[in-house]
Short mmCIF file of C-alpha atoms in Angstrom, two decimals:
data_model
loop_
_atom_site.label_atom_id
_atom_site.label_comp_id
_atom_site.label_asym_id
_atom_site.label_seq_id
_atom_site.Cartn_x
_atom_site.Cartn_y
_atom_site.Cartn_z
CA MET S 1 0.17 0.01 0.05
CA PRO S 2 1.78 3.42 -1.08
CA ASP S 3 1.99 6.25 1.55
CA ARG S 4 -0.85 8.75 0.85
CA LEU S 5 0.60 11.85 -1.16
CA VAL S 6 1.34 15.02 1.05
CA PRO S 7 1.77 17.99 -1.38
CA ALA S 8 4.32 20.45 -1.22
CA THR S 9 3.79 23.74 0.76
CA LEU S 10 4.82 26.67 -1.56
CA ALA S 11 6.89 29.24 0.44
CA PHE S 12 9.38 31.40 -0.56
CA SER S 13 12.74 33.08 1.56
CA ASP S 14 13.16 36.90 1.97
CA ASP S 15 15.38 36.86 -1.22
CA GLY S 16 12.95 35.12 -3.17
CA THR S 17 14.34 31.69 -2.94
CA LEU S 18 11.59 28.64 -3.27
CA VAL S 19 12.09 26.95 0.33
CA SER S 20 10.63 23.70 1.88
CA PRO S 21 8.85 24.53 5.50
CA ALA S 22 8.56 20.71 5.61
CA TYR S 23 12.60 19.96 4.99
CA GLY S 24 13.80 23.52 6.20
CA ASP S 25 15.99 23.87 2.94
CA ILE S 26 16.20 25.70 -0.35
CA TYR S 27 14.95 23.91 -3.99
CA HIS S 28 17.48 26.05 -5.69
CA SER S 29 20.73 28.36 -5.16
CA ALA S 30 19.71 31.94 -4.62
CA ALA S 31 21.85 32.53 -7.55
CA GLY S 32 19.24 30.80 -9.92
CA ALA S 33 17.59 27.91 -10.30
CA LEU S 34 18.06 27.32 -14.16
CA ALA S 35 21.78 28.27 -14.02
CA GLN S 36 22.17 25.92 -11.23
CA ALA S 37 20.64 23.28 -13.39
CA ASN S 38 22.38 24.03 -16.12
CA TYR S 39 25.73 23.99 -14.59
CA VAL S 40 25.40 21.15 -11.92
CA PHE S 41 23.28 18.50 -14.04
CA VAL S 42 23.37 19.54 -17.57
CA ALA S 43 27.11 20.31 -17.85
CA GLY S 44 27.66 17.76 -15.08
CA ASN S 45 26.51 14.84 -17.31
CA GLY S 46 28.57 15.74 -20.31
CA LEU S 47 25.45 17.22 -21.94
CA PRO S 48 24.49 18.25 -24.32
CA ALA S 49 27.15 16.20 -26.10
CA ARG S 50 26.50 12.98 -24.78
CA TRP S 51 22.94 12.57 -25.97
CA GLN S 52 24.09 13.92 -29.79
CA GLY S 53 23.18 11.11 -32.49
CA ARG S 54 21.62 9.10 -30.02
CA ARG S 55 17.77 7.87 -30.86
CA THR S 56 17.09 8.14 -27.20
CA PHE S 57 18.48 9.74 -24.22
CA THR S 58 17.49 8.60 -20.74
CA ILE S 59 17.74 10.73 -17.26
CA VAL S 60 16.89 9.83 -14.10
CA GLU S 61 16.54 12.14 -11.37
CA THR S 62 15.66 11.99 -7.69
CA GLY S 63 13.78 15.15 -6.73
CA PHE S 64 11.86 16.77 -9.18
CA GLY S 65 10.77 19.74 -6.81
CA ALA S 66 9.52 22.78 -8.91
CA GLY S 67 10.48 21.44 -12.46
CA GLY S 68 14.11 23.58 -12.78
CA ASN S 69 16.00 20.79 -13.96
CA PHE S 70 13.45 19.55 -16.64
CA LEU S 71 12.70 23.00 -17.73
CA ALA S 72 16.89 23.62 -18.29
CA THR S 73 17.10 20.16 -20.19
CA TRP S 74 14.38 20.60 -22.07
CA ALA S 75 15.81 23.81 -23.23
CA ALA S 76 19.13 22.62 -23.60
CA TRP S 77 17.84 19.60 -25.86
CA ARG S 78 15.60 21.95 -28.05
CA ASP S 79 18.79 24.50 -28.54
CA ASP S 80 20.81 21.51 -29.77
CA PRO S 81 20.49 21.25 -33.64
CA ALA S 82 22.51 17.28 -33.05
CA ARG S 83 20.00 16.29 -30.35
CA CYS S 84 18.88 12.94 -29.86
CA GLU S 85 15.44 12.08 -31.47
CA ARG S 86 13.82 11.47 -27.97
CA LEU S 87 14.46 12.64 -24.49
CA HIS S 88 12.95 10.65 -21.54
CA PHE S 89 13.12 12.19 -18.23
CA VAL S 90 12.18 10.30 -15.35
CA SER S 91 12.00 11.93 -11.79
CA VAL S 92 11.06 10.66 -8.24
CA GLU S 93 9.31 13.03 -6.24
CA LYS S 94 7.88 12.46 -2.65
CA HIS S 95 6.08 15.57 -2.39
CA PRO S 96 4.56 17.11 -5.49
CA PHE S 97 3.28 20.60 -5.95
CA THR S 98 -0.22 21.06 -6.71
CA ARG S 99 -0.96 22.19 -10.43
CA ASP S 100 -1.66 25.97 -9.27
CA ASP S 101 1.56 26.01 -7.15
CA LEU S 102 3.80 24.46 -9.46
CA ARG S 103 3.04 27.15 -12.20
CA ARG S 104 3.84 29.86 -9.41
CA ALA S 105 7.02 28.11 -8.10
CA ALA S 106 7.78 27.08 -11.84
CA SER S 107 7.40 30.75 -13.32
CA HIS S 108 9.12 32.11 -10.40
CA MET S 109 12.22 30.47 -11.08
CA VAL S 110 12.24 31.10 -15.14
CA ALA S 111 11.07 34.95 -14.76
CA GLN S 112 12.02 36.70 -17.64
CA THR S 113 13.68 33.85 -19.88
CA THR S 114 12.61 31.96 -23.04
CA THR S 115 11.58 29.13 -20.63
CA SER S 116 8.46 30.64 -19.36
CA ALA S 117 6.34 29.28 -22.33
CA ASP S 118 7.70 25.55 -21.33
CA VAL S 119 6.35 25.99 -17.47
CA ASP S 120 2.68 26.63 -18.84
CA ALA S 121 2.97 23.62 -21.00
CA LEU S 122 4.29 21.79 -17.78
CA ALA S 123 1.44 22.87 -15.70
CA ASP S 124 -1.18 22.35 -18.18
CA ALA S 125 0.19 18.61 -18.47
CA TRP S 126 0.45 18.28 -14.58
CA PRO S 127 -1.25 15.04 -13.48
CA MET S 128 -3.80 14.92 -10.54
CA LEU S 129 -1.98 14.12 -6.93
CA VAL S 130 -2.36 10.31 -7.00
CA PRO S 131 0.50 7.72 -6.36
CA GLY S 132 2.48 6.03 -9.17
CA LEU S 133 3.60 6.96 -12.57
CA HIS S 134 2.30 9.47 -14.55
CA ARG S 135 3.35 10.17 -18.19
CA LEU S 136 3.37 13.52 -20.16
CA GLU S 137 4.35 14.28 -23.56
CA PHE S 138 5.86 17.49 -25.33
CA ASP S 139 7.23 18.88 -28.31
CA GLY S 140 5.01 16.11 -30.13
CA GLY S 141 6.15 13.46 -28.13
CA ARG S 142 9.68 13.83 -28.61
CA VAL S 143 10.43 15.12 -25.06
CA VAL S 144 8.79 12.61 -22.27
CA LEU S 145 8.60 13.19 -18.50
CA THR S 146 7.69 10.20 -16.40
CA LEU S 147 6.81 11.47 -13.10
CA VAL S 148 6.89 9.30 -10.33
CA PHE S 149 5.15 10.11 -7.11
CA GLY S 150 5.92 8.32 -4.19
CA ASP S 151 8.75 7.44 -1.56
CA ALA S 152 12.18 7.11 -3.68
CA LEU S 153 13.24 3.72 -2.20
CA ALA S 154 9.78 1.96 -2.84
CA MET S 155 9.07 3.39 -5.85
CA LEU S 156 13.10 3.15 -7.73
CA PRO S 157 12.75 -0.76 -7.42
CA LYS S 158 9.77 -0.84 -9.71
CA LEU S 159 10.92 1.06 -12.54
CA ALA S 160 11.97 -0.54 -15.89
CA VAL S 161 14.50 1.89 -17.44
CA ARG S 162 17.61 2.40 -18.93
CA ALA S 163 19.48 5.44 -17.39
CA ASP S 164 22.11 7.45 -19.03
CA ALA S 165 22.47 10.28 -16.61
CA PHE S 166 21.23 10.81 -12.78
CA TYR S 167 20.55 13.92 -11.43
CA LEU S 168 20.87 13.53 -8.16
CA ASP S 169 19.01 16.62 -6.69
CA GLY S 170 17.05 15.92 -3.15
CA PHE S 171 17.29 18.44 -0.30
CA ALA S 172 20.74 18.25 1.47
CA PRO S 173 21.44 15.24 3.15
CA SER S 174 21.54 16.42 6.73
CA LYS S 175 17.88 17.68 5.85
CA ASN S 176 16.43 14.17 3.77
CA PRO S 177 19.08 11.38 4.67
CA ASP S 178 16.81 8.98 3.27
CA LEU S 179 17.09 10.01 -0.32
CA TRP S 180 21.04 9.90 -0.69
CA SER S 181 20.97 6.31 1.59
CA VAL S 182 22.98 3.34 0.18
CA ASP S 183 19.76 1.62 -0.81
CA VAL S 184 18.39 4.68 -2.93
CA PHE S 185 21.82 4.70 -4.95
CA ARG S 186 21.87 0.82 -5.40
CA ALA S 187 18.47 1.13 -6.65
CA LEU S 188 19.83 3.95 -9.15
CA ALA S 189 22.77 1.71 -10.10
CA ARG S 190 19.79 -1.28 -11.15
CA LEU S 191 18.97 1.09 -13.64
CA ALA S 192 22.06 2.32 -14.93
CA GLY S 193 23.43 1.67 -18.62
CA ASP S 194 26.41 1.12 -19.98
CA GLY S 195 28.76 4.40 -19.54
CA ALA S 196 25.53 5.76 -17.17
CA THR S 197 27.18 9.34 -15.38
CA PHE S 198 25.59 11.30 -12.54
CA ALA S 199 26.21 14.87 -11.10
CA THR S 200 25.00 16.51 -7.78
CA TYR S 201 25.50 19.79 -6.14
CA SER S 202 26.48 17.52 -3.00
CA SER S 203 29.86 16.56 -1.80
CA SER S 204 29.49 15.55 1.62
CA GLY S 205 31.15 12.35 3.30
CA ALA S 206 28.26 10.31 3.55
CA VAL S 207 27.28 10.70 0.01
CA LYS S 208 30.23 9.75 -1.44
CA HIS S 209 30.32 6.68 1.00
CA ALA S 210 26.86 5.83 -0.42
CA LEU S 211 28.04 6.52 -4.00
CA ALA S 212 31.07 4.20 -3.80
CA GLU S 213 28.90 1.41 -1.93
CA ALA S 214 26.40 1.32 -5.14
CA SER S 215 29.60 1.16 -7.26
CA PHE S 216 29.72 4.89 -8.51
CA ALA S 217 32.95 6.31 -9.21
CA TYR S 218 33.16 10.08 -7.94
CA ARG S 219 35.56 12.97 -8.81
CA LYS S 220 35.09 16.32 -7.10
CA VAL S 221 34.99 19.50 -9.35
CA ASP S 222 34.08 23.37 -8.53
CA GLY S 223 30.53 23.94 -7.31
CA PHE S 224 28.13 26.50 -8.88
CA ALA S 225 28.46 30.14 -7.69
CA GLY S 226 31.36 29.78 -5.54
CA LYS S 227 30.41 26.97 -3.79
CA ARG S 228 34.10 25.08 -3.03
CA ALA S 229 32.91 21.47 -4.80
CA MET S 230 30.05 19.31 -6.21
CA LEU S 231 30.66 15.66 -7.39
CA VAL S 232 30.00 14.17 -10.63
CA GLY S 233 31.35 10.59 -11.88
CA GLU S 234 29.90 7.32 -13.72
CA PHE S 235 28.60 4.04 -12.49
CA ALA S 236 31.65 1.86 -12.63
CA PRO S 237 30.64 -1.83 -11.21
CA ARG S 238 34.03 -4.18 -10.13
CA TRP S 239 32.12 -6.81 -12.24
CA GLN S 240 29.70 -6.96 -15.17
CA MET S 241 27.30 -9.63 -14.15
CA ARG S 242 23.69 -8.50 -12.79
CA ARG S 243 20.91 -10.48 -11.95
CA HIS S 244 18.76 -8.29 -14.49
CA GLU S 245 19.78 -5.78 -17.19
CA PRO S 246 17.98 -2.68 -17.51
CA PRO S 247 16.06 -2.60 -20.86
CA ARG S 248 17.45 -1.65 -24.04
CA ALA S 249 16.18 0.01 -26.94
CA LEU S 250 15.33 -2.36 -29.49
CA PRO S 251 18.07 -2.84 -32.34
CA VAL S 252 16.19 -1.91 -35.45
CA ASP S 253 17.32 0.60 -38.22
CA THR S 254 13.72 0.64 -40.26
CA ARG S 255 11.22 0.87 -37.86
CA ARG S 256 7.94 -0.79 -39.63
CA ALA S 257 4.95 -2.61 -37.82
CA ILE S 258 1.99 -4.53 -38.94
CA VAL S 259 -1.03 -4.28 -36.51
CA ILE S 260 -3.94 -7.02 -37.02
CA GLY S 261 -7.13 -5.87 -35.63
CA ALA S 262 -8.66 -2.39 -35.68
CA GLY S 263 -10.70 -2.36 -32.31
CA LEU S 264 -9.75 -0.04 -29.01
CA ALA S 265 -6.52 -1.83 -28.56
CA GLY S 266 -5.11 -1.73 -31.85
CA CYS S 267 -5.90 1.89 -32.55
CA ALA S 268 -4.04 2.39 -29.50
CA VAL S 269 -1.11 0.41 -30.68
CA VAL S 270 -0.96 2.30 -34.09
CA GLU S 271 -1.13 5.71 -32.71
CA ARG S 272 1.64 5.23 -29.93
CA LEU S 273 3.90 3.65 -32.55
CA ALA S 274 3.16 6.26 -35.10
CA ALA S 275 3.93 8.91 -32.50
CA ARG S 276 7.40 7.31 -31.91
CA GLY S 277 8.24 7.19 -35.65
CA TRP S 278 7.38 3.96 -36.73
CA ASP S 279 5.47 3.68 -40.31
CA VAL S 280 2.60 1.40 -39.43
CA THR S 281 -0.12 -0.85 -41.48
CA LEU S 282 -3.34 -1.56 -39.87
CA ILE S 283 -4.92 -4.72 -41.02
CA GLU S 284 -8.44 -5.05 -40.37
CA ARG S 285 -10.92 -7.52 -41.97
CA ARG S 286 -14.08 -5.53 -41.60
CA GLU S 287 -15.11 -2.22 -43.40
CA ARG S 288 -15.36 -0.34 -40.22
CA ILE S 289 -13.28 -0.48 -37.27
CA ALA S 290 -13.84 -1.11 -33.69
CA SER S 291 -16.83 -3.85 -35.46
CA GLU S 292 -16.13 -6.90 -33.47
CA ALA S 293 -15.09 -7.00 -29.69
CA SER S 294 -14.58 -3.30 -29.55
CA GLY S 295 -18.38 -2.78 -31.30
CA ASN S 296 -20.43 -2.32 -28.48
CA PRO S 297 -22.39 0.93 -28.31
CA ALA S 298 -20.41 2.26 -25.71
CA GLY S 299 -17.87 1.45 -22.68
CA VAL S 300 -17.53 2.38 -19.33
CA PHE S 301 -13.98 3.87 -18.59
CA HIS S 302 -13.11 4.13 -15.00
CA PRO S 303 -10.36 2.94 -12.37
CA LEU S 304 -10.47 0.73 -9.50
CA MET S 305 -9.92 1.41 -6.09
CA THR S 306 -9.25 -1.28 -3.38
CA ARG S 307 -8.29 -1.14 0.15
CA ASP S 308 -4.74 -2.78 -0.35
CA ASP S 309 -3.90 -0.60 -3.53
CA ASN S 310 -3.63 -4.28 -5.29
CA VAL S 311 -2.13 -4.31 -8.99
CA ALA S 312 -5.42 -4.12 -10.73
CA SER S 313 -6.11 -0.72 -8.81
CA ARG S 314 -2.55 0.62 -9.54
CA LEU S 315 -3.15 -0.95 -13.39
CA THR S 316 -5.84 0.64 -13.92
CA ARG S 317 -5.51 4.02 -11.84
CA SER S 318 -2.24 4.52 -14.41
CA GLY S 319 -4.03 3.56 -17.45
CA PHE S 320 -6.55 5.68 -16.79
CA LEU S 321 -4.84 8.97 -16.08
CA HIS S 322 -2.38 8.36 -19.22
CA ALA S 323 -5.69 7.44 -21.09
CA LEU S 324 -7.12 10.66 -20.47
CA ALA S 325 -4.31 12.93 -21.37
CA ARG S 326 -3.76 11.03 -24.79
CA TRP S 327 -7.27 11.08 -25.44
CA ARG S 328 -7.40 15.08 -24.67
CA ALA S 329 -4.27 15.42 -26.85
CA LEU S 330 -5.91 13.51 -29.84
CA GLU S 331 -9.13 15.61 -29.31
CA ARG S 332 -7.50 18.61 -29.92
CA ALA S 333 -5.95 17.29 -32.76
CA GLY S 334 -9.32 16.71 -34.54
CA HIS S 335 -9.87 13.17 -33.78
CA GLY S 336 -13.28 12.24 -32.28
CA PHE S 337 -14.01 9.65 -29.41
CA GLY S 338 -17.44 10.12 -28.86
CA ARG S 339 -16.68 10.02 -25.09
CA SER S 340 -18.99 11.90 -22.38
CA THR S 341 -17.21 13.79 -19.81
CA ARG S 342 -19.74 14.03 -17.00
CA GLY S 343 -18.23 11.76 -14.89
CA MET S 344 -19.29 8.34 -13.28
CA ILE S 345 -21.19 7.10 -10.33
CA GLN S 346 -20.27 3.72 -8.69
CA LEU S 347 -23.07 2.83 -6.13
CA ALA S 348 -22.29 0.92 -3.16
CA GLU S 349 -24.10 -2.47 -2.98
CA SER S 350 -25.02 -2.27 0.66
CA ALA S 351 -23.24 -0.89 3.36
CA ASP S 352 -20.90 -3.16 3.93
CA ASP S 353 -19.74 -2.29 0.41
CA PHE S 354 -19.82 1.17 1.01
CA GLU S 355 -17.69 0.82 4.02
CA ARG S 356 -15.14 -0.92 1.76
CA MET S 357 -15.17 1.84 -0.84
CA ARG S 358 -14.62 4.26 2.08
CA THR S 359 -11.47 2.10 3.60
CA ALA S 360 -9.91 2.40 0.02
CA PHE S 361 -10.75 6.21 -0.35
CA ASP S 362 -9.07 7.06 2.92
CA ALA S 363 -6.18 4.80 2.58
CA LEU S 364 -4.97 6.25 -1.15
CA GLY S 365 -5.85 9.81 0.03
CA VAL S 366 -6.96 10.43 -3.45
CA PRO S 367 -7.70 14.21 -4.35
CA PRO S 368 -11.35 15.36 -5.18
CA ASP S 369 -10.78 15.73 -9.13
CA TYR S 370 -9.87 11.87 -9.10
CA ALA S 371 -12.82 10.69 -6.82
CA ARG S 372 -15.07 11.67 -3.96
CA LEU S 373 -17.78 9.87 -1.88
CA LEU S 374 -21.08 10.86 -1.85
CA ASN S 375 -23.98 10.45 0.63
CA VAL S 376 -27.05 8.92 -0.35
CA ASP S 377 -28.76 12.22 -1.21
CA GLU S 378 -25.79 13.43 -3.02
CA ALA S 379 -25.80 10.10 -5.05
CA ARG S 380 -29.62 10.69 -5.96
CA ALA S 381 -29.10 14.56 -6.75
CA ARG S 382 -26.09 13.18 -9.37
CA ALA S 383 -28.03 10.35 -10.91
CA CYS S 384 -31.81 11.57 -11.49
CA ARG S 385 -32.65 8.11 -12.21
CA CYS S 386 -30.99 6.39 -9.24
CA ARG S 387 -33.03 5.37 -6.51
CA SER S 388 -30.37 4.10 -4.40
CA ARG S 389 -30.58 3.57 -0.87
CA THR S 390 -26.86 3.40 -0.23
CA ALA S 391 -24.37 5.88 -0.99
CA ALA S 392 -21.91 5.95 -3.54
CA CYS S 393 -18.29 6.78 -5.19
CA CYS S 394 -17.95 9.43 -8.00
CA PHE S 395 -15.12 9.58 -10.64
CA ARG S 396 -15.24 12.80 -11.72
CA THR S 397 -13.14 12.32 -15.10
CA ALA S 398 -14.70 8.68 -15.73
CA ALA S 399 -16.75 8.38 -18.87
CA ARG S 400 -19.12 6.56 -21.07
CA CYS S 401 -16.93 6.03 -24.27
CA GLY S 402 -18.06 5.32 -27.89
CA ARG S 403 -15.58 3.52 -30.20
CA PRO S 404 -13.36 6.18 -32.34
CA SER S 405 -14.47 7.67 -35.65
CA CYS S 406 -11.27 6.95 -37.43
CA PRO S 407 -7.48 5.14 -36.86
CA PRO S 408 -5.92 8.00 -35.01
CA ARG S 409 -3.01 9.14 -36.95
CA SER S 410 0.14 10.84 -36.46
CA ALA S 411 0.85 14.17 -37.94
CA ARG S 412 4.39 13.03 -38.75
CA ARG S 413 3.96 9.61 -39.85
CA PRO S 414 1.64 7.62 -42.28
CA VAL S 415 -0.70 4.90 -40.96
CA SER S 416 -1.81 2.41 -43.79
CA ALA S 417 -5.20 0.88 -43.40
CA CYS S 418 -6.03 -2.42 -45.07
CA GLU S 419 -8.79 -5.24 -45.42
CA SER S 420 -7.68 -8.87 -45.05
#
């Protein structure tokens, strides 16, 4: 069961620096968040040179904060004509800001810079504050931000990603020692690809010890804005054998695929492949798409909630939120889904059933824009045809979905549709 998310509190010091009252520490140097990010993390990991000519480059960060490191990296990627095809930025955050607070915090960090438009894009895409993974896409899907909301030690072992660089940017080790522990660094080492590097503003003895214990070689270099030292280095294991290697990208030069079956799942696969630059042929034996198993007049689209937040609960939550984001993006691009946006009410079958709902709701601590409990009168008022004698759970963004009107197409890649 994940810990309930506790949002970060927005606060500033007298000199305007973003601070955390909970940890008693600053989010960035008073000399500037973006300048610090570019010096410590971008240049500290040998970027942009290291991503040049690559198909994909993956960065894993501990501590997203208000997104300064991500915004600086995104800007550096965009400004580099030799950039990699796709930038994947993975960041773990235990105490994320709410959308409004993130917008204020990030806007304050990037004031009077060309990055301000990126702040709006980030805030507009910011997910609901529920535990787990949230994938955001920018620049036509070429920049992917995977936010991991939860405790780093609990979430890092669940990731399947091959990291090329690490940004170690938690609050100071004296303020937040858990994020600089040997266990966290070993969890990062499990994700390290060949030649993976790291950078951090800290040069404390405890951090150096933890890095060495996790097979990271480090060296001291001059710190940012007069700071005496910071650490950079690389993953340098004493032996190469690992129980589980991090995943590698598919070694294919010509990216072509055939998808058989133009139902909802087939169309979703086509859209994702096309968005990643694949040429896709979609084969369907019927004259219309979504004519068989996906051919029902409508389907109910909502997540599950369980008291123990089991696999089904976590999977449907992630799928629900990701699908919402993708469908909204496709609708903005002109694709129709015929879905309602009025939400859904899940009626309790009995008082005991509602108590199970309440227990799951309280354990997860979800925000009201994800779900809220309704008493009997509220349930009847929301569903005018309902004569329920029990309470209910309302998913505000759940929907009744019709079948898509056409196969989703990428603006950058062709999709062929064939009949068998």
